[in-house]
PDB file of C-alpha atoms in Angstrom:
ATOM      1  CA  UNK A 146       4.016 -35.293 -34.915  1.00 68.00           C
ATOM      2  CA  UNK A 147       6.952 -34.930 -32.575  1.00 74.00           C
ATOM      3  CA  UNK A 148       9.370 -32.058 -33.251  1.00 77.00           C
ATOM      4  CA  UNK A 149      12.907 -32.396 -31.940  1.00 73.00           C
ATOM      5  CA  UNK A 150      15.322 -29.581 -31.225  1.00 83.00           C
ATOM      6  CA  UNK A 151      17.296 -29.829 -34.455  1.00 88.00           C
ATOM      7  CA  UNK A 152      20.040 -27.277 -35.030  1.00 93.00           C
ATOM      8  CA  UNK A 153      21.180 -25.502 -38.156  1.00 94.00           C
ATOM      9  CA  UNK A 154      24.143 -27.919 -38.326  1.00 94.00           C
ATOM     10  CA  UNK A 155      21.780 -30.913 -38.029  1.00 94.00           C
ATOM     11  CA  UNK A 156      19.985 -29.613 -41.080  1.00 95.00           C
ATOM     12  CA  UNK A 157      23.175 -29.048 -43.061  1.00 94.00           C
ATOM     13  CA  UNK A 158      24.397 -32.571 -42.281  1.00 94.00           C
ATOM     14  CA  UNK A 159      21.062 -34.095 -43.357  1.00 92.00           C
ATOM     15  CA  UNK A 160      20.769 -32.311 -46.703  1.00 94.00           C
ATOM     16  CA  UNK A 161      21.503 -34.181 -49.924  1.00 92.00           C
ATOM     17  CA  UNK A 162      24.316 -33.091 -52.233  1.00 88.00           C
ATOM     18  CA  UNK A 163      21.973 -32.393 -55.152  1.00 90.00           C
ATOM     19  CA  UNK A 164      18.551 -30.826 -55.547  1.00 93.00           C
ATOM     20  CA  UNK A 165      17.036 -33.893 -57.234  1.00 92.00           C
ATOM     21  CA  UNK A 166      16.995 -35.905 -53.992  1.00 94.00           C
ATOM     22  CA  UNK A 167      15.415 -33.385 -51.603  1.00 93.00           C
ATOM     23  CA  UNK A 168      12.058 -35.175 -51.904  1.00 92.00           C
ATOM     24  CA  UNK A 169      13.708 -38.348 -50.516  1.00 93.00           C
ATOM     25  CA  UNK A 170      15.403 -36.575 -47.594  1.00 94.00           C
ATOM     26  CA  UNK A 171      14.072 -36.896 -44.033  1.00 95.00           C
ATOM     27  CA  UNK A 172      13.332 -33.728 -42.098  1.00 96.00           C
ATOM     28  CA  UNK A 173      15.798 -33.263 -39.234  1.00 95.00           C
ATOM     29  CA  UNK A 174      13.033 -31.708 -37.110  1.00 95.00           C
ATOM     30  CA  UNK A 175      10.166 -34.201 -37.466  1.00 94.00           C
ATOM     31  CA  UNK A 176      11.483 -37.112 -39.535  1.00 94.00           C
ATOM     32  CA  UNK A 177       8.937 -36.757 -42.336  1.00 95.00           C
ATOM     33  CA  UNK A 178      10.171 -37.539 -45.837  1.00 95.00           C
ATOM     34  CA  UNK A 179      10.346 -34.827 -48.426  1.00 93.00           C
ATOM     35  CA  UNK A 180      11.925 -31.408 -48.110  1.00 97.00           C
ATOM     36  CA  UNK A 181      11.107 -28.452 -50.328  1.00 97.00           C
ATOM     37  CA  UNK A 182      13.424 -25.656 -51.408  1.00 97.00           C
ATOM     38  CA  UNK A 183      13.416 -22.364 -53.266  1.00 97.00           C
ATOM     39  CA  UNK A 184      16.301 -20.293 -54.641  1.00 97.00           C
ATOM     40  CA  UNK A 185      16.330 -16.508 -54.339  1.00 97.00           C
ATOM     41  CA  UNK A 186      18.783 -14.408 -56.265  1.00 96.00           C
ATOM     42  CA  UNK A 187      19.813 -11.206 -57.937  1.00 94.00           C
ATOM     43  CA  UNK A 188      19.683 -10.156 -61.547  1.00 91.00           C
ATOM     44  CA  UNK A 189      22.883 -11.048 -63.464  1.00 91.00           C
ATOM     45  CA  UNK A 190      24.325 -13.146 -60.630  1.00 93.00           C
ATOM     46  CA  UNK A 191      24.628 -16.888 -60.110  1.00 93.00           C
ATOM     47  CA  UNK A 192      24.798 -16.456 -56.329  1.00 95.00           C
ATOM     48  CA  UNK A 193      21.936 -15.974 -53.931  1.00 97.00           C
ATOM     49  CA  UNK A 194      20.295 -17.861 -51.091  1.00 97.00           C
ATOM     50  CA  UNK A 195      18.289 -21.049 -50.723  1.00 97.00           C
ATOM     51  CA  UNK A 196      15.363 -21.613 -48.398  1.00 97.00           C
ATOM     52  CA  UNK A 197      14.821 -25.273 -47.421  1.00 97.00           C
ATOM     53  CA  UNK A 198      11.832 -26.441 -45.389  1.00 97.00           C
ATOM     54  CA  UNK A 199       9.722 -29.428 -44.414  1.00 97.00           C
ATOM     55  CA  UNK A 200       6.240 -29.271 -45.875  1.00 95.00           C
ATOM     56  CA  UNK A 201       4.865 -31.232 -42.886  1.00 95.00           C
ATOM     57  CA  UNK A 202       6.230 -29.425 -39.814  1.00 96.00           C
ATOM     58  CA  UNK A 203       7.157 -26.164 -41.612  1.00 96.00           C
ATOM     59  CA  UNK A 204      10.617 -25.952 -40.011  1.00 96.00           C
ATOM     60  CA  UNK A 205      13.517 -24.995 -42.241  1.00 96.00           C
ATOM     61  CA  UNK A 206      16.765 -23.146 -42.807  1.00 97.00           C
ATOM     62  CA  UNK A 207      18.110 -20.398 -45.013  1.00 96.00           C
ATOM     63  CA  UNK A 208      21.483 -20.956 -46.689  1.00 96.00           C
ATOM     64  CA  UNK A 209      23.040 -17.676 -47.761  1.00 93.00           C
ATOM     65  CA  UNK A 210      25.715 -17.063 -50.371  1.00 93.00           C
ATOM     66  CA  UNK A 211      24.971 -20.203 -52.339  1.00 94.00           C
ATOM     67  CA  UNK A 212      25.679 -20.835 -56.013  1.00 95.00           C
ATOM     68  CA  UNK A 213      22.448 -21.123 -57.965  1.00 96.00           C
ATOM     69  CA  UNK A 214      22.395 -23.797 -60.664  1.00 94.00           C
ATOM     70  CA  UNK A 215      21.582 -22.521 -64.172  1.00 91.00           C
ATOM     71  CA  UNK A 216      18.515 -24.738 -64.395  1.00 91.00           C
ATOM     72  CA  UNK A 217      17.062 -23.678 -61.021  1.00 94.00           C
ATOM     73  CA  UNK A 218      13.827 -21.732 -60.773  1.00 94.00           C
ATOM     74  CA  UNK A 219      15.009 -18.581 -59.009  1.00 96.00           C
ATOM     75  CA  UNK A 220      12.929 -15.758 -57.602  1.00 95.00           C
ATOM     76  CA  UNK A 221      14.761 -12.563 -58.535  1.00 96.00           C
ATOM     77  CA  UNK A 222      12.172  -9.808 -58.566  1.00 95.00           C
ATOM     78  CA  UNK A 223      11.342  -8.224 -55.213  1.00 94.00           C
ATOM     79  CA  UNK A 224       7.630  -8.694 -55.887  1.00 95.00           C
ATOM     80  CA  UNK A 225       8.141 -12.443 -56.542  1.00 96.00           C
ATOM     81  CA  UNK A 226      10.121 -12.819 -53.321  1.00 95.00           C
ATOM     82  CA  UNK A 227       7.514 -10.900 -51.318  1.00 96.00           C
ATOM     83  CA  UNK A 228       4.703 -13.045 -52.745  1.00 97.00           C
ATOM     84  CA  UNK A 229       6.586 -16.251 -51.923  1.00 96.00           C
ATOM     85  CA  UNK A 230       7.149 -15.045 -48.351  1.00 95.00           C
ATOM     86  CA  UNK A 231       3.478 -14.145 -48.012  1.00 96.00           C
ATOM     87  CA  UNK A 232       2.367 -17.559 -49.277  1.00 97.00           C
ATOM     88  CA  UNK A 233       4.840 -19.387 -47.016  1.00 96.00           C
ATOM     89  CA  UNK A 234       4.561 -17.268 -43.862  1.00 96.00           C
ATOM     90  CA  UNK A 235       4.170 -20.420 -41.731  1.00 97.00           C
ATOM     91  CA  UNK A 236       7.793 -21.516 -42.299  1.00 96.00           C
ATOM     92  CA  UNK A 237       9.826 -21.308 -39.090  1.00 95.00           C
ATOM     93  CA  UNK A 238      13.518 -20.843 -39.774  1.00 94.00           C
ATOM     94  CA  UNK A 239      16.110 -22.406 -37.498  1.00 91.00           C
ATOM     95  CA  UNK A 240      19.124 -20.198 -36.924  1.00 83.00           C
TER      96      UNK A 240
END
C-alpha cells in the first residue's frame, strides 16, 4: 500500500456531504475505498467533533465544532471516549 502526503484540505475536499456515503469514499492517503467516522460530543449539545479515518491505512482527520445529526451515534461520556481512543490508538491524525 502506497501512502501519499495528503493534507487536511485534501481530506476535506474528498469527504462526502452526508454520512451515508462514507463507505463509498476513497481515502485521500492510500486510495482504499471506505472511510469510517465517529462523533464525539457533550451532554445537551448538538455540537461536537468528528473523527474520520481509513480502516486500511489508519490515517485520518479530526473535524472540530461540527453539528452532530440527531440520529448519529455519539460518544458523550468521558469513559466512552477514552475507551474508543484506546481501541483505535493506531489512527494517525493529519493536521
